[in-house]
Tab-separated table of C-alpha atoms in Angstrom:
chain	number	residue	atom	x	y	z
Z	1	UNK	CA	166.930	-8.196	56.958
Z	2	UNK	CA	170.275	-6.973	55.663
Z	3	UNK	CA	173.193	-5.077	57.122
Z	4	UNK	CA	173.103	-1.403	56.171
Z	5	UNK	CA	176.878	-0.943	55.722
Z	6	UNK	CA	177.592	-4.036	53.663
Z	7	UNK	CA	174.204	-5.014	52.239
Z	8	UNK	CA	174.800	-8.605	53.275
Z	9	UNK	CA	171.821	-10.725	54.441
Z	10	UNK	CA	171.235	-11.322	58.131
Z	11	UNK	CA	167.968	-13.250	58.421
Z	12	UNK	CA	164.539	-13.820	56.896
Z	13	UNK	CA	161.488	-12.779	58.886
Z	14	UNK	CA	157.885	-13.959	58.523
Z	15	UNK	CA	155.344	-11.157	58.290
Z	16	UNK	CA	151.664	-10.816	58.950
Z	17	UNK	CA	149.328	-8.472	57.070
Z	18	UNK	CA	149.820	-6.597	53.811
Z	19	UNK	CA	153.419	-5.411	54.249
Z	20	UNK	CA	153.061	-2.291	52.024
Z	21	UNK	CA	155.994	-0.751	50.146
Z	22	UNK	CA	156.674	2.034	47.689
Z	23	UNK	CA	159.635	3.077	45.582
Z	24	UNK	CA	160.049	6.516	43.987
Z	25	UNK	CA	162.538	8.216	41.732
Z	26	UNK	CA	162.467	11.197	44.075
Z	27	UNK	CA	163.823	9.123	46.973
Z	28	UNK	CA	160.666	9.161	49.100
Z	29	UNK	CA	159.979	5.416	49.051
Z	30	UNK	CA	159.066	3.609	52.234
Z	31	UNK	CA	157.961	0.215	53.457
Z	32	UNK	CA	156.737	-1.541	56.572
Z	33	UNK	CA	156.194	-5.026	57.926
Z	34	UNK	CA	154.467	-6.417	60.973
Z	35	UNK	CA	155.717	-9.516	62.746
Z	36	UNK	CA	154.428	-11.521	65.695
Z	37	UNK	CA	156.932	-11.536	68.571
Z	38	UNK	CA	154.886	-13.297	71.286
Z	39	UNK	CA	154.485	-16.641	69.519
Z	40	UNK	CA	154.241	-19.351	72.166
Z	41	UNK	CA	156.627	-21.686	70.322
Z	42	UNK	CA	159.225	-19.065	69.248
Z	43	UNK	CA	158.919	-15.934	71.380
Z	44	UNK	CA	161.315	-13.069	70.696
Z	45	UNK	CA	163.404	-11.363	73.351
Z	46	UNK	CA	164.011	-7.590	73.600
Z	47	UNK	CA	167.629	-8.194	72.649
Z	48	UNK	CA	166.630	-10.044	69.485
Z	49	UNK	CA	164.234	-7.273	68.451
Z	50	UNK	CA	166.873	-4.599	69.087
Z	51	UNK	CA	169.498	-6.445	67.085
Z	52	UNK	CA	167.278	-7.466	64.159
Z	53	UNK	CA	165.589	-4.101	63.611
Z	54	UNK	CA	168.357	-1.720	64.654
Z	55	UNK	CA	167.425	1.745	63.419
Z	56	UNK	CA	169.755	3.122	60.710
Z	57	UNK	CA	171.896	-0.042	60.863
Z	58	UNK	CA	169.619	-2.576	59.128
Z	59	UNK	CA	167.860	-2.712	55.770
Z	60	UNK	CA	164.418	-4.123	55.068
Z	61	UNK	CA	164.594	-5.764	51.630
Z	62	UNK	CA	161.482	-6.899	49.765
Z	63	UNK	CA	162.443	-9.812	47.512
Z	64	UNK	CA	160.580	-11.420	44.633
Z	65	UNK	CA	161.577	-14.839	43.313
Z	66	UNK	CA	161.628	-18.601	43.674
Z	67	UNK	CA	164.360	-18.819	46.316
Z	68	UNK	CA	162.804	-16.920	49.184
Z	69	UNK	CA	165.023	-13.849	48.832
Z	70	UNK	CA	168.692	-13.138	49.605
Z	71	UNK	CA	169.612	-15.065	46.462
Z	72	UNK	CA	171.372	-13.783	43.321
Z	73	UNK	CA	168.544	-15.044	41.078
Z	74	UNK	CA	165.799	-13.296	43.053
Z	75	UNK	CA	164.838	-9.641	42.552
Z	76	UNK	CA	164.880	-6.925	45.253
Z	77	UNK	CA	161.849	-4.707	44.721
Z	78	UNK	CA	162.994	-2.273	47.434
Z	79	UNK	CA	165.810	-2.039	49.958
Z	80	UNK	CA	165.040	0.515	52.655
Z	81	UNK	CA	166.850	1.753	55.765
Z	82	UNK	CA	165.032	0.793	58.951
Z	83	UNK	CA	163.929	3.895	60.793
Z	84	UNK	CA	161.713	2.689	63.642
Z	85	UNK	CA	159.846	-0.204	65.229
Z	86	UNK	CA	156.546	0.028	67.096
Z	87	UNK	CA	155.557	-2.674	69.598
Z	88	UNK	CA	151.842	-3.330	70.181
Z	89	UNK	CA	151.721	-5.240	73.475
Z	90	UNK	CA	148.013	-6.121	73.181
Z	91	UNK	CA	148.571	-7.793	69.803
Z	92	UNK	CA	152.067	-9.040	70.493
Z	93	UNK	CA	153.366	-7.546	67.249
Z	94	UNK	CA	156.167	-5.242	66.140
Z	95	UNK	CA	155.649	-3.003	63.109
Z	96	UNK	CA	158.918	-2.007	61.437
Z	97	UNK	CA	159.065	1.116	59.237
Z	98	UNK	CA	161.819	1.729	56.698
Z	99	UNK	CA	162.638	4.564	54.261
Z	100	UNK	CA	164.809	5.203	51.217
Z	101	UNK	CA	168.531	4.753	51.870
Z	102	UNK	CA	169.143	8.168	50.279
Z	103	UNK	CA	167.902	9.585	53.590
Z	104	UNK	CA	171.552	9.385	54.703
Z	105	UNK	CA	172.269	12.337	52.381
Z	106	UNK	CA	170.110	14.492	54.671
Z	107	UNK	CA	172.197	13.486	57.671
Z	108	UNK	CA	175.743	13.897	56.374
Z	109	UNK	CA	177.670	17.125	55.996
Z	110	UNK	CA	180.376	17.427	53.346
Z	111	UNK	CA	182.899	16.569	56.077
Z	112	UNK	CA	182.790	15.067	59.560
Z	113	UNK	CA	181.616	16.998	62.613
Z	114	UNK	CA	184.501	19.144	63.921
Z	115	UNK	CA	186.263	19.285	60.555
Z	116	UNK	CA	188.293	22.296	59.404
Z	117	UNK	CA	185.807	25.036	58.659
Z	118	UNK	CA	187.443	25.605	55.243
Z	119	UNK	CA	187.118	21.957	54.155
Z	120	UNK	CA	185.682	22.164	50.656
Z	121	UNK	CA	184.020	19.855	48.170
Z	122	UNK	CA	185.023	20.979	44.676
Z	123	UNK	CA	183.719	19.519	41.420
Z	124	UNK	CA	185.251	20.870	38.215
Z	125	UNK	CA	184.083	20.272	34.620
Z	126	UNK	CA	182.328	16.966	35.212
Z	127	UNK	CA	179.222	15.463	33.618
Z	128	UNK	CA	176.080	15.496	35.775
Z	129	UNK	CA	176.468	11.767	36.467
Z	130	UNK	CA	180.117	12.169	37.434
Z	131	UNK	CA	179.195	15.129	39.665
Z	132	UNK	CA	176.565	13.031	41.430
Z	133	UNK	CA	179.002	10.154	41.855
Z	134	UNK	CA	181.682	12.483	43.255
Z	135	UNK	CA	179.144	13.716	45.781
Z	136	UNK	CA	178.283	10.178	46.917
Z	137	UNK	CA	181.994	9.362	47.056
Z	138	UNK	CA	182.438	12.345	49.390
Z	139	UNK	CA	179.552	11.053	51.507
Z	140	UNK	CA	181.352	7.733	52.114
Z	141	UNK	CA	185.064	8.529	51.981
Z	142	UNK	CA	186.170	9.297	55.505
Z	143	UNK	CA	186.342	5.937	57.303
Z	144	UNK	CA	184.446	2.599	57.507
Z	145	UNK	CA	181.680	4.166	59.647
Z	146	UNK	CA	180.723	6.247	56.600
Z	147	UNK	CA	180.487	3.308	54.216
Z	148	UNK	CA	177.279	2.359	52.382
Z	149	UNK	CA	176.805	-0.268	49.621
Z	150	UNK	CA	176.537	2.285	46.805
Z	151	UNK	CA	178.466	1.703	43.578
Z	152	UNK	CA	180.301	4.714	42.141
Z	153	UNK	CA	180.045	5.677	38.474
Z	154	UNK	CA	182.968	6.194	36.110
Z	155	UNK	CA	184.457	9.668	35.981
Z	156	UNK	CA	183.412	11.695	32.955
Z	157	UNK	CA	184.224	15.189	31.734
Z	158	UNK	CA	181.457	17.730	31.264
Z	159	UNK	CA	180.385	21.272	31.952
Z	160	UNK	CA	179.258	21.078	35.564
Z	161	UNK	CA	181.378	22.830	38.214
Z	162	UNK	CA	180.675	23.774	41.804
Z	163	UNK	CA	182.272	24.394	45.180
Z	164	UNK	CA	180.812	23.985	48.672
Z	165	UNK	CA	182.567	24.920	51.894
Z	166	UNK	CA	182.044	23.213	55.274
Z	167	UNK	CA	181.494	26.314	57.401
Z	168	UNK	CA	178.211	26.979	55.581
Z	169	UNK	CA	176.783	23.738	56.990
Z	170	UNK	CA	176.247	22.183	53.564
Z	171	UNK	CA	174.632	18.749	53.557
Z	172	UNK	CA	175.246	16.104	50.899
Z	173	UNK	CA	171.570	16.431	49.966
Z	174	UNK	CA	172.107	20.172	49.355
Z	175	UNK	CA	174.825	19.390	46.816
Z	176	UNK	CA	172.692	16.758	45.098
Z	177	UNK	CA	169.765	19.182	44.900
Z	178	UNK	CA	171.917	21.855	43.268
Z	179	UNK	CA	173.205	19.396	40.685
Z	180	UNK	CA	169.629	18.332	39.906
Z	181	UNK	CA	168.325	21.917	39.755
Z	182	UNK	CA	171.085	23.110	37.437
Z	183	UNK	CA	171.245	20.167	35.061
Z	184	UNK	CA	167.706	18.752	35.159
Z	185	UNK	CA	168.843	15.247	36.026
Z	186	UNK	CA	167.087	12.780	38.300
Z	187	UNK	CA	169.027	10.732	40.814
Z	188	UNK	CA	167.891	7.318	42.020
Z	189	UNK	CA	169.607	4.573	43.993
Z	190	UNK	CA	168.411	1.294	42.455
Z	191	UNK	CA	168.945	-1.925	44.461
Z	192	UNK	CA	170.297	-5.073	42.851
Z	193	UNK	CA	171.172	-8.569	44.060
Z	194	UNK	CA	174.811	-9.493	44.522
Z	195	UNK	CA	176.371	-12.902	43.930
Z	196	UNK	CA	176.215	-13.606	47.681
Z	197	UNK	CA	172.532	-12.752	48.017
Z	198	UNK	CA	173.268	-9.316	49.368
Z	199	UNK	CA	172.054	-5.968	48.101
Z	200	UNK	CA	173.953	-3.070	46.595
Z	201	UNK	CA	172.792	0.121	44.888
Z	202	UNK	CA	173.440	1.361	41.364
Z	203	UNK	CA	173.369	5.123	40.854
Z	204	UNK	CA	170.851	5.983	38.149
Z	205	UNK	CA	171.378	9.506	36.830
Z	206	UNK	CA	169.515	10.823	33.807
Z	207	UNK	CA	167.390	13.582	32.331
Z	208	UNK	CA	165.202	11.639	32.592
Z	209	UNK	CA	166.208	8.254	33.996
Z	210	UNK	CA	165.357	5.490	31.491
Z	211	UNK	CA	166.248	1.866	32.286
Z	212	UNK	CA	164.638	0.309	29.208
Z	213	UNK	CA	161.285	-0.201	27.551
Z	214	UNK	CA	158.498	-2.757	27.989
Z	215	UNK	CA	156.090	-3.098	25.041
Z	216	UNK	CA	152.443	-3.519	26.051
Z	217	UNK	CA	149.490	-3.727	23.651
Z	218	UNK	CA	146.733	-2.426	25.918
Z	219	UNK	CA	144.043	-3.953	23.684
Z	220	UNK	CA	145.500	-7.448	23.883
Z	221	UNK	CA	143.787	-10.063	26.041
Z	222	UNK	CA	147.104	-10.941	27.694
Z	223	UNK	CA	148.415	-7.671	29.055
Z	224	UNK	CA	149.385	-6.818	32.630
Z	225	UNK	CA	147.789	-3.404	33.066
Z	226	UNK	CA	144.286	-2.261	33.979
Z	227	UNK	CA	142.531	0.955	34.980
Z	228	UNK	CA	144.005	3.239	32.305
Z	229	UNK	CA	143.229	6.979	32.368
Z	230	UNK	CA	144.578	9.639	29.953
Z	231	UNK	CA	144.652	13.372	30.755
Z	232	UNK	CA	146.145	16.494	29.139
Z	233	UNK	CA	147.006	19.176	31.709
Z	234	UNK	CA	148.265	22.734	31.115
Z	235	UNK	CA	148.302	23.870	34.734
Z	236	UNK	CA	152.090	24.372	34.730
Z	237	UNK	CA	152.540	25.424	31.097
Z	238	UNK	CA	154.525	28.667	30.672
Z	239	UNK	CA	155.751	31.021	27.976
Z	240	UNK	CA	158.513	32.538	30.105
Z	241	UNK	CA	160.199	32.219	33.512
Z	242	UNK	CA	161.727	34.972	35.621
Z	243	UNK	CA	164.233	33.304	37.932
Z	244	UNK	CA	164.959	34.967	41.270
Z	245	UNK	CA	168.190	34.005	42.949
Z	246	UNK	CA	170.367	34.965	45.898
Z	247	UNK	CA	170.032	38.367	47.565
Z	248	UNK	CA	167.195	40.680	48.593
Z	249	UNK	CA	165.265	43.606	47.178
Z	250	UNK	CA	166.676	45.249	44.060
Z	251	UNK	CA	170.003	43.452	44.601
Z	252	UNK	CA	168.493	40.017	44.053
Z	253	UNK	CA	170.116	38.044	41.270
Z	254	UNK	CA	167.697	37.527	38.353
Z	255	UNK	CA	167.792	35.486	35.178
Z	256	UNK	CA	165.086	34.773	32.622
Z	257	UNK	CA	164.201	32.195	30.005
Z	258	UNK	CA	161.550	32.159	27.288
Z	259	UNK	CA	160.943	32.520	23.578
Z	260	UNK	CA	158.634	29.661	22.602
Z	261	UNK	CA	155.137	31.148	22.322
Z	262	UNK	CA	152.403	28.662	21.425
Z	263	UNK	CA	149.664	30.032	23.727
Z	264	UNK	CA	148.661	33.479	25.024
Z	265	UNK	CA	151.358	34.826	27.334
Z	266	UNK	CA	151.577	32.851	30.552
Z	267	UNK	CA	154.729	33.877	32.413
Z	268	UNK	CA	155.709	33.037	35.970
Z	269	UNK	CA	158.484	33.421	38.494
Z	270	UNK	CA	160.586	30.715	40.087
Z	271	UNK	CA	162.801	31.147	43.147
Z	272	UNK	CA	166.295	29.617	43.456
Z	273	UNK	CA	167.423	31.331	46.694
Z	274	UNK	CA	170.975	29.939	46.829
Z	275	UNK	CA	172.010	30.534	43.214
Z	276	UNK	CA	173.716	33.324	41.272
Z	277	UNK	CA	175.194	33.838	37.807
Z	278	UNK	CA	175.511	30.917	35.395
Z	279	UNK	CA	174.154	28.300	37.834
Z	280	UNK	CA	171.005	30.401	38.242
Z	281	UNK	CA	170.611	30.684	34.459
Z	282	UNK	CA	171.044	26.915	34.072
Z	283	UNK	CA	168.319	26.247	36.651
Z	284	UNK	CA	165.902	28.710	35.022
Z	285	UNK	CA	166.516	27.287	31.529
Z	286	UNK	CA	165.961	23.763	32.826
Z	287	UNK	CA	162.648	24.660	34.481
Z	288	UNK	CA	161.423	26.551	31.405
Z	289	UNK	CA	162.290	23.747	29.010
Z	290	UNK	CA	160.293	21.259	31.048
Z	291	UNK	CA	157.127	23.383	31.052
Z	292	UNK	CA	156.750	24.750	27.504
Z	293	UNK	CA	154.139	22.192	26.513
Z	294	UNK	CA	151.078	20.963	28.407
Z	295	UNK	CA	151.662	17.738	30.253
Z	296	UNK	CA	150.014	14.540	29.029
Z	297	UNK	CA	149.356	12.427	32.078
Z	298	UNK	CA	148.508	8.728	32.053
Z	299	UNK	CA	147.262	6.856	35.080
Z	300	UNK	CA	147.551	3.088	35.315
Z	301	UNK	CA	145.511	1.441	38.032
Z	302	UNK	CA	147.509	-1.780	38.295
Z	303	UNK	CA	150.278	-3.981	36.843
Z	304	UNK	CA	149.827	-7.685	37.573
Z	305	UNK	CA	152.913	-9.918	37.780
Z	306	UNK	CA	152.644	-13.250	35.952
Z	307	UNK	CA	152.519	-14.908	32.481
Z	308	UNK	CA	155.843	-13.407	31.409
Z	309	UNK	CA	155.277	-10.069	33.113
Z	310	UNK	CA	157.988	-9.845	35.769
Z	311	UNK	CA	158.360	-7.343	38.641
Z	312	UNK	CA	161.516	-5.780	37.198
Z	313	UNK	CA	159.331	-4.546	34.310
Z	314	UNK	CA	157.480	-2.250	36.728
Z	315	UNK	CA	160.122	-0.381	38.695
Z	316	UNK	CA	161.083	3.320	38.739
Z	317	UNK	CA	162.836	4.282	35.502
Z	318	UNK	CA	161.195	1.623	33.300
Z	319	UNK	CA	159.333	2.863	30.234
Z	320	UNK	CA	155.988	1.316	29.228
Z	321	UNK	CA	155.575	1.410	25.426
Z	322	UNK	CA	151.799	1.404	25.257
Z	323	UNK	CA	150.400	0.406	21.853
Z	324	UNK	CA	146.940	1.851	21.106
Z	325	UNK	CA	144.740	1.617	17.998
Z	326	UNK	CA	141.211	2.887	17.294
Z	327	UNK	CA	140.673	4.632	20.638
Z	328	UNK	CA	138.210	7.606	20.664
Z	329	UNK	CA	140.566	9.812	22.740
Z	330	UNK	CA	144.092	8.398	22.706
Z	331	UNK	CA	145.914	8.869	19.373
Z	332	UNK	CA	146.946	5.736	17.462
Z	333	UNK	CA	150.523	4.600	17.960
Z	334	UNK	CA	152.970	3.622	20.630
Z	335	UNK	CA	153.029	5.945	23.640
Z	336	UNK	CA	156.051	5.981	25.942
Z	337	UNK	CA	155.183	6.512	29.609
Z	338	UNK	CA	157.794	6.212	32.333
Z	339	UNK	CA	157.364	4.622	35.738
Z	340	UNK	CA	158.353	7.200	38.371
Z	341	UNK	CA	156.997	5.341	41.385
Z	342	UNK	CA	155.533	1.954	42.252
Z	343	UNK	CA	153.776	0.569	45.303
Z	344	UNK	CA	152.499	-2.815	46.368
Z	345	UNK	CA	152.155	-5.348	49.133
Z	346	UNK	CA	152.400	-9.121	49.465
Z	347	UNK	CA	150.417	-9.926	46.322
Z	348	UNK	CA	151.131	-9.952	42.591
Z	349	UNK	CA	149.487	-6.607	41.882
Z	350	UNK	CA	151.612	-3.453	41.709
Z	351	UNK	CA	150.409	0.149	41.409
Z	352	UNK	CA	152.694	2.153	39.074
Z	353	UNK	CA	152.739	5.934	38.859
Z	354	UNK	CA	153.717	7.012	35.363
Z	355	UNK	CA	154.584	10.194	33.455
């Protein structure tokens, strides 16, 4: 257990059962643990449970390493904000549920409650990464009660600009979504161990996020993956996109994107209800560019930790460089597939989701 504001460790807890967890680039990761609280030798008190698993004030961190966690040389697989605890009186257990720390962005306006209605967040000519970082800075800037252990990125010039005013009820997550829609970037808060055994978060921003490659010869006897499937899917392939923006009826803002025709015409519409002008065009172009070609989808049943294959090789943003030769369906060569999500439990086997 770690403090949510500082990321510093509070205590280790001993769990029973599988203790499932997941981590996703889209910020929907979650985890849970179950602990026994009616042990005859060391029973818990209601006050201890309340303090240890305080909703929104504690983090559940899943560590991997030789030091039992909360150590700079161990690896935090996930660090999630505790949301709830459920006591089963018959079993004498408490099940704690935690979710991605980015959930705070759904619960913070661009200023504090009761702020001047004209308070405005303005970002001018910044890179997508700098725009994201400015948004997180806004989320934490007001006083210590707003603080979270999120590192900010260096400022960087670019072409992104936007302005959001408080009276419209804009959430931090609304701003992040607009940045992602207009620029095509992904945003992920990646946990890392500090020198004191605490946890902080690095902002990963990319189109797409890529934190380095891991070469795997899938025909080798010593390789960590199993259950490989390969699929080509054209369900979302398009030749053109008509983007529909703010407004109604004939007055609705519209922008289009197209021009690459490699199949019979397959056009579609996409709605961006809050956008107009250049931001709308950026969003339409981004969507079109991502769906010109059919998607090649790999599925990997498992990644097993051990024999030089470490858990940090199978986290969101990592790229598996899969070497294949002589396969009847998969072309020869090295195929790059990116981990976008991973799940697991108490064992050495992880389940990656790749693209």
